[in-house]
XYZ file of C-alpha atoms in Angstrom:
472
model
C 54.180 -41.798 -49.229
C 53.560 -39.648 -52.645
C 50.405 -41.631 -52.820
C 49.244 -40.815 -49.438
C 50.245 -36.907 -50.059
C 47.959 -37.228 -52.688
C 44.863 -38.880 -51.305
C 45.101 -35.992 -48.542
C 45.569 -33.142 -50.769
C 42.847 -35.153 -52.538
C 40.397 -34.995 -49.548
C 41.141 -31.557 -48.794
C 39.881 -30.328 -52.558
C 37.306 -32.707 -51.690
C 36.276 -30.794 -48.622
C 36.396 -27.492 -49.876
C 34.299 -27.920 -52.674
C 31.813 -29.834 -50.196
C 32.151 -27.551 -47.522
C 32.246 -23.886 -48.136
C 32.943 -23.025 -44.737
C 36.170 -25.009 -44.050
C 38.749 -22.672 -45.652
C 37.918 -19.906 -42.603
C 38.764 -22.594 -40.337
C 41.758 -23.361 -42.110
C 43.352 -20.427 -43.041
C 42.535 -17.613 -40.487
C 40.402 -15.085 -39.203
C 40.405 -13.021 -42.436
C 38.589 -16.306 -44.396
C 36.215 -16.393 -41.432
C 35.194 -12.326 -41.361
C 34.741 -13.011 -44.838
C 32.303 -16.318 -44.691
C 30.313 -14.572 -42.327
C 29.895 -11.320 -44.443
C 28.785 -13.711 -47.483
C 26.593 -15.797 -45.287
C 24.758 -12.715 -43.927
C 24.591 -11.498 -47.412
C 22.952 -14.540 -48.710
C 20.472 -15.098 -45.546
C 17.708 -12.878 -47.481
C 18.309 -15.369 -50.873
C 18.396 -18.358 -48.132
C 14.913 -16.864 -47.073
C 13.036 -17.061 -50.157
C 14.184 -20.390 -51.597
C 12.677 -21.584 -48.564
C 9.515 -19.931 -48.730
C 9.597 -20.889 -52.893
C 10.577 -24.428 -52.197
C 10.341 -25.276 -48.686
C 7.945 -27.840 -46.677
C 5.623 -26.252 -44.504
C 8.090 -27.219 -41.532
C 10.603 -24.786 -42.563
C 8.080 -22.202 -43.908
C 6.243 -22.360 -40.131
C 10.169 -21.941 -38.883
C 11.071 -19.335 -40.871
C 7.496 -17.519 -40.185
C 8.472 -17.934 -36.038
C 11.899 -16.444 -37.211
C 10.424 -13.652 -38.970
C 8.039 -12.819 -36.103
C 11.050 -12.848 -33.349
C 12.187 -10.270 -35.078
C 9.421 -8.417 -35.800
C 10.251 -8.168 -39.380
C 7.442 -7.503 -42.122
C 10.658 -7.899 -45.085
C 8.765 -10.660 -46.732
C 5.029 -10.111 -46.916
C 5.135 -9.643 -49.993
C 6.668 -13.067 -51.135
C 3.977 -14.783 -48.158
C 0.829 -13.405 -50.035
C 1.800 -14.586 -53.222
C 2.655 -18.515 -51.534
C -0.904 -18.254 -49.737
C -2.671 -17.497 -53.534
C -1.213 -20.339 -54.948
C -0.762 -23.087 -52.132
C -3.233 -25.169 -50.886
C -1.437 -26.557 -47.780
C -3.487 -25.818 -44.699
C -0.515 -25.433 -42.157
C 1.563 -22.848 -44.410
C -1.758 -21.007 -44.893
C -2.854 -21.026 -41.468
C 0.883 -20.213 -40.359
C 0.601 -16.907 -42.709
C -2.558 -15.891 -41.486
C -1.947 -16.063 -37.836
C 1.534 -14.351 -38.335
C -0.348 -11.180 -40.470
C -3.633 -11.163 -38.395
C -1.675 -10.587 -35.117
C -0.287 -7.572 -36.696
C -3.200 -6.953 -38.289
C -1.430 -6.611 -41.866
C -4.010 -6.584 -44.277
C -2.879 -8.514 -48.421
C -5.329 -11.251 -47.754
C -8.248 -10.069 -47.336
C -9.185 -11.631 -50.958
C -7.748 -15.136 -50.227
C -9.680 -15.398 -47.014
C -13.137 -14.782 -48.262
C -12.665 -16.813 -51.012
C -12.018 -19.686 -48.437
C -14.987 -18.962 -46.914
C -16.756 -18.921 -50.365
C -15.520 -21.806 -51.589
C -14.701 -23.686 -48.626
C -15.882 -26.910 -49.854
C -12.836 -27.236 -51.581
C -11.153 -26.362 -48.027
C -9.898 -27.697 -45.195
C -11.771 -26.594 -41.620
C -8.555 -25.559 -40.518
C -7.926 -23.254 -43.244
C -11.521 -21.705 -43.258
C -10.588 -21.118 -39.178
C -7.790 -19.187 -40.015
C -9.298 -17.264 -42.664
C -11.939 -16.363 -40.525
C -9.759 -15.122 -37.494
C -7.651 -13.282 -40.256
C -10.700 -11.654 -41.632
C -11.714 -10.189 -37.979
C -8.264 -9.232 -36.690
C -8.064 -7.090 -39.614
C -11.454 -5.914 -39.328
C -12.058 -6.373 -43.174
C -15.653 -4.615 -43.927
C -15.844 -6.511 -47.229
C -16.419 -9.969 -45.279
C -19.418 -8.827 -43.382
C -21.334 -10.819 -46.024
C -19.876 -13.800 -46.827
C -19.274 -14.066 -42.659
C -23.248 -13.763 -41.915
C -23.680 -16.169 -44.851
C -20.941 -19.077 -43.082
C -23.212 -18.530 -39.502
C -26.400 -18.694 -41.192
C -25.357 -22.173 -42.350
C -25.153 -22.826 -38.566
C -22.799 -25.360 -38.741
C -21.370 -25.551 -35.135
C -17.613 -25.981 -35.966
C -17.290 -22.275 -37.681
C -20.047 -20.504 -35.574
C -18.387 -18.998 -33.146
C -15.383 -18.308 -34.791
C -17.539 -16.370 -37.418
C -19.700 -14.691 -35.068
C -16.218 -12.859 -33.538
C -14.994 -12.223 -36.528
C -18.214 -10.480 -37.665
C -18.593 -8.276 -34.671
C -14.854 -6.929 -35.363
C -15.427 -6.219 -39.324
C -18.878 -5.180 -39.257
C -17.649 -2.566 -36.136
C -17.696 1.165 -36.218
C -15.369 2.789 -38.717
C -13.017 5.688 -37.730
C -14.892 5.584 -34.095
C -18.589 6.200 -35.071
C -21.120 3.685 -35.850
C -22.304 3.787 -39.450
C -25.025 2.054 -41.163
C -22.708 -1.287 -41.702
C -22.157 -1.584 -37.648
C -25.843 -1.238 -37.501
C -26.924 -3.652 -39.442
C -24.494 -6.164 -37.818
C -25.659 -5.037 -34.182
C -29.577 -5.862 -34.992
C -28.379 -9.057 -36.925
C -26.555 -10.128 -34.078
C -29.422 -9.263 -31.604
C -31.948 -11.510 -34.134
C -29.335 -14.667 -33.889
C -29.356 -14.258 -30.297
C -33.062 -14.275 -29.841
C -33.179 -17.073 -32.603
C -34.275 -20.415 -30.964
C -31.722 -21.987 -33.075
C -28.562 -20.595 -32.048
C -26.924 -23.092 -29.567
C -26.371 -21.980 -26.133
C -22.588 -22.552 -26.451
C -22.306 -19.270 -29.285
C -24.927 -16.929 -26.999
C -21.882 -15.458 -25.289
C -19.998 -15.091 -28.184
C -22.575 -12.878 -29.929
C -22.769 -10.617 -26.622
C -18.953 -9.416 -26.860
C -19.527 -9.389 -30.967
C -21.691 -6.967 -29.985
C -19.491 -4.756 -28.399
C -17.405 -4.880 -31.080
C -19.721 -3.445 -33.432
C -19.572 0.049 -31.137
C -23.313 0.284 -32.096
C -25.994 1.955 -30.222
C -28.366 -0.462 -31.521
C -27.435 -2.990 -29.069
C -27.320 -1.234 -25.698
C -30.702 -1.633 -24.931
C -30.578 -5.663 -25.310
C -27.419 -5.609 -23.427
C -28.567 -3.696 -20.926
C -32.162 -5.552 -20.392
C -29.456 -8.987 -20.172
C -27.313 -7.183 -17.687
C -30.270 -6.210 -14.963
C -31.614 -10.155 -15.697
C -30.325 -11.474 -12.306
C -31.564 -14.822 -13.484
C -29.718 -14.791 -16.467
C -26.613 -16.875 -16.216
C -23.337 -15.181 -14.859
C -21.328 -15.584 -17.593
C -23.938 -14.014 -19.773
C -24.817 -11.079 -17.596
C -20.716 -10.061 -17.518
C -20.067 -10.169 -21.568
C -23.244 -8.025 -21.671
C -21.462 -5.811 -19.098
C -18.350 -5.746 -21.090
C -20.058 -4.797 -24.117
C -21.861 -2.404 -22.391
C -18.214 -0.751 -21.389
C -17.502 -1.282 -24.919
C -20.020 0.516 -26.509
C -19.306 3.259 -23.801
C -22.644 4.697 -24.248
C -24.666 6.440 -21.083
C -27.837 5.028 -22.261
C -25.834 1.173 -20.647
C -24.567 2.928 -17.775
C -27.386 2.611 -14.754
C -27.641 -1.432 -15.858
C -23.598 -1.468 -14.885
C -23.954 0.950 -11.833
C -26.861 -1.656 -10.763
C -24.566 -4.332 -10.488
C -22.002 -2.655 -8.966
C -23.416 -3.928 -5.975
C -24.671 -7.596 -7.183
C -24.170 -10.168 -4.883
C -22.223 -12.675 -7.547
C -18.644 -10.801 -6.760
C -17.986 -11.920 -10.516
C -20.583 -9.709 -12.031
C -19.466 -7.068 -9.512
C -15.683 -7.112 -10.448
C -16.766 -6.477 -14.149
C -19.374 -3.631 -13.404
C -16.591 -2.122 -11.657
C -14.190 -2.548 -14.673
C -16.651 -1.399 -16.943
C -17.424 1.977 -15.677
C -14.027 3.334 -17.171
C -15.231 4.780 -19.860
C -18.310 6.756 -17.919
C -18.567 10.152 -16.228
C -20.113 12.181 -13.113
C -20.019 11.955 -9.369
C -21.943 8.304 -9.451
C -19.682 6.754 -11.381
C -16.690 8.176 -9.187
C -18.361 7.290 -5.929
C -18.759 3.909 -6.936
C -15.377 3.435 -8.516
C -14.153 4.375 -5.094
C -16.317 2.464 -3.374
C -14.926 -0.845 -4.908
C -11.728 -0.514 -3.521
C -12.998 -1.578 -0.205
C -14.699 -4.738 -1.591
C -12.850 -7.767 -0.327
C -12.885 -9.937 -3.252
C -9.857 -8.721 -4.990
C -10.966 -8.972 -8.502
C -13.101 -6.268 -7.519
C -10.289 -4.011 -6.030
C -8.585 -4.934 -9.417
C -11.546 -3.428 -11.536
C -11.474 -0.298 -9.285
C -8.165 0.722 -10.326
C -8.538 0.018 -13.939
C -11.842 2.154 -13.786
C -9.560 4.766 -12.530
C -6.538 4.500 -14.634
C -9.292 4.692 -17.717
C -10.762 7.561 -16.104
C -7.815 9.131 -14.549
C -9.546 9.587 -11.464
C -7.387 11.861 -9.231
C -9.367 11.437 -6.188
C -8.656 7.556 -6.296
C -4.971 8.718 -5.835
C -4.783 7.769 -1.856
C -6.775 4.938 -2.354
C -4.061 3.262 -4.929
C -1.163 4.610 -3.015
C -3.005 2.665 0.044
C -3.477 -0.831 -2.056
C 0.254 -0.489 -3.790
C 1.648 -0.179 -0.183
C -1.063 -2.750 1.394
C -2.794 -5.212 -0.450
C -1.691 -8.905 -0.084
C -2.895 -9.455 -3.791
C 0.202 -8.850 -6.481
C -2.159 -7.807 -8.965
C -3.963 -5.294 -7.415
C -0.692 -3.645 -6.631
C 0.653 -3.877 -9.853
C -2.816 -2.354 -10.986
C -2.803 0.405 -8.504
C 0.708 1.924 -9.716
C -0.670 1.389 -13.056
C -3.057 3.619 -12.632
C -1.242 6.400 -10.927
C 0.967 6.439 -13.411
C -1.841 6.706 -15.814
C -2.652 9.613 -13.400
C 0.263 11.255 -13.962
C -0.553 13.750 -11.817
C 2.735 15.498 -9.425
C 1.013 13.412 -6.615
C 0.999 10.226 -8.329
C 4.400 10.790 -9.712
C 5.723 11.621 -6.089
C 4.419 8.383 -4.887
C 5.521 6.162 -7.885
C 9.030 8.089 -7.235
C 8.613 7.206 -3.475
C 8.291 3.135 -4.415
C 11.252 3.402 -6.817
C 13.628 4.585 -5.282
C 12.816 2.441 -2.285
C 15.591 -0.132 -1.994
C 13.926 -2.593 0.426
C 11.030 -2.617 -1.807
C 10.110 -5.384 -3.733
C 11.383 -6.234 -7.274
C 8.321 -5.998 -8.926
C 6.922 -2.716 -7.361
C 10.051 -1.168 -7.874
C 10.061 -2.095 -11.450
C 6.365 -1.363 -12.512
C 6.925 2.211 -10.580
C 10.473 2.811 -12.964
C 8.158 1.637 -15.986
C 5.520 4.665 -15.377
C 7.867 7.317 -14.215
C 9.786 6.672 -17.128
C 6.743 6.076 -19.596
C 5.221 9.820 -18.149
C 8.520 11.384 -18.051
C 11.586 9.798 -19.334
C 14.175 12.902 -19.591
C 13.711 13.419 -15.771
C 13.580 10.078 -14.378
C 16.433 8.815 -16.541
C 19.362 9.221 -14.418
C 17.616 7.966 -11.749
C 17.092 4.797 -13.749
C 20.575 4.254 -14.346
C 21.990 4.870 -11.058
C 18.952 1.964 -9.848
C 20.055 -0.113 -12.707
C 23.850 -0.329 -11.827
C 23.194 -0.529 -8.002
C 21.029 -3.953 -8.682
C 23.941 -5.075 -11.129
C 26.343 -3.925 -8.122
C 24.429 -6.629 -5.759
C 23.919 -9.018 -8.124
C 20.055 -8.703 -7.929
C 19.361 -10.156 -11.492
C 15.690 -9.903 -11.579
C 15.471 -6.063 -10.617
C 18.428 -5.199 -13.228
C 16.844 -7.013 -15.856
C 13.501 -5.627 -14.558
C 14.977 -2.111 -14.944
C 16.949 -2.775 -18.488
C 13.579 -3.637 -19.643
C 12.139 -0.867 -18.660
C 15.223 1.127 -20.608
C 14.464 -0.925 -24.041
C 11.236 0.385 -24.034
C 11.499 4.061 -23.058
C 11.820 6.553 -25.687
C 13.819 9.829 -24.545
C 16.993 10.717 -26.932
C 19.372 11.220 -23.565
C 19.423 6.862 -23.889
C 22.096 7.396 -26.259
C 25.070 6.708 -23.841
C 23.390 4.282 -21.833
C 22.945 2.203 -25.354
C 26.311 2.525 -26.569
C 27.882 1.644 -23.627
C 26.306 -1.505 -23.317
C 26.569 -2.380 -27.184
C 30.388 -1.616 -26.606
C 30.642 -3.674 -23.652
C 27.311 -5.545 -22.440
C 26.453 -8.977 -22.716
C 24.133 -10.573 -24.957
C 20.802 -9.322 -22.860
C 22.623 -5.655 -22.323
C 23.098 -5.513 -26.044
C 19.635 -6.619 -26.951
C 17.956 -4.301 -25.217
C 20.692 -1.902 -26.456
C 19.234 -2.085 -29.925
C 15.185 -1.906 -28.290
C 16.373 1.298 -27.537
C 17.970 2.331 -30.399
C 15.085 1.456 -32.703
C 12.302 2.984 -30.054
C 14.282 6.419 -30.104
C 15.650 6.355 -33.597
C 19.163 6.390 -32.596
C 21.250 6.375 -36.125
C 24.051 7.839 -34.196
C 24.646 3.897 -32.868
C 25.055 2.510 -36.412
C 28.929 1.934 -35.992
C 28.091 0.040 -32.991
C 24.950 -1.574 -34.513
C 27.085 -2.687 -37.831
C 29.010 -5.386 -35.971
C 26.849 -6.964 -33.751
C 25.388 -8.271 -37.579
C 27.779 -10.685 -37.621
C 27.911 -11.889 -34.091
C 27.766 -15.116 -33.106
C 24.482 -15.545 -31.369
C 22.346 -15.328 -34.461
C 19.446 -14.296 -32.630
C 21.648 -11.099 -31.635
C 23.106 -10.855 -35.432
C 18.835 -10.935 -37.011
C 17.865 -8.665 -34.478
C 20.768 -6.181 -34.865
C 19.872 -6.351 -38.833
C 16.989 -5.813 -38.038
C 17.414 -2.756 -36.219
C 19.848 -1.038 -38.491
C 16.566 -1.651 -41.077
C 13.908 0.300 -39.055
C 16.701 2.846 -38.788
C 17.009 3.177 -42.358
C 20.734 1.794 -42.917
C 21.228 -0.627 -44.816
C 23.749 -3.141 -43.609
C 27.570 -2.792 -44.930
C 28.108 -6.109 -47.364
């Protein structure tokens, strides 16, 4: 009996040493709370250790977690890691993570990857090129041109795309770098050695530069009925990005093209331009039987805030048989934002027999325009949807609330934090972060130790955004 007891005690001691979390399970809730608090406090050090010593798989998982949280807390450590490693999976992952946030700090390493490409893998070079384009790194213009000039097909399209962005206009104005980049791209397109599969990328890159130097070339190509549709479409899109009046005639001419894809692209491209001829072309496009042209008309109306289009948009939102046309029409009404447009959206939103999709987008537009005015209505419809178990509608309205900006949302957020489910608490955290509701810190802090790991991490990130240090 004594031997058995000794063995039991020995096993217990070993278990405690090997599994630190076990005492909390054995000795009550207080120990469990301390264990959770300790785990929360050490999470940062665990993540740092992953960066310093982790495998590529572990670091990739960490990057995905940071992406999900919208956190940049470890950016400096990741920059240091990329400077020292040659692991292509890690480098590609960090370049991608930084690029999608337009986060600078890796330009020197990315340029080095291009210049010393004989020592790098193809994946690393591609990731570096894409990153330089996304952050619009002006210092990368010459290295990117050098890479393009090698005519290595494996890099061409990515490098051309990145060059257009990196060499684009600064502060909304085309400078000498933008103009030189546009001229380089025009020459590249005209060069007989340029592969056909790169020509569309060149046209798109011309639009990214924002330089007027490319407009005559793009306009001529857009009007050429003998040219391939894909290239004409790319030229029209770039003319819209540059938004120079010298390109308007070519776009108007394409509005009546026999090819419906060119027609729809031309209508969408009218958005940045002004004038009676432009307005007339947009309104006429609402009658086009090709649904993408009607989408283009709605998008152009939205960009121009074209009040004359309101009755057309209302009709399309009510009657069109294509959901995307309805969506774009509602968003255009929201962008116009006049009293008449808002009244129409209000009607769509409060009509309980309407489709969930129409009601949710209408609510989104109303809250973006005047959240203080429409919040009470949103709460009423939110509760009504929950009462009737309309889950899709309820979650849609929750998302609208989570993205809205008004200090009046604090009571709704508090309600969700105190008595809501996981989804409601998650949107409440969005509300708090978007509206800087520091007064909710008392309700948010307990969630940092929630059993749902994702919710706990989001609560910590929310407190960081609010400038509040979680209690340890």
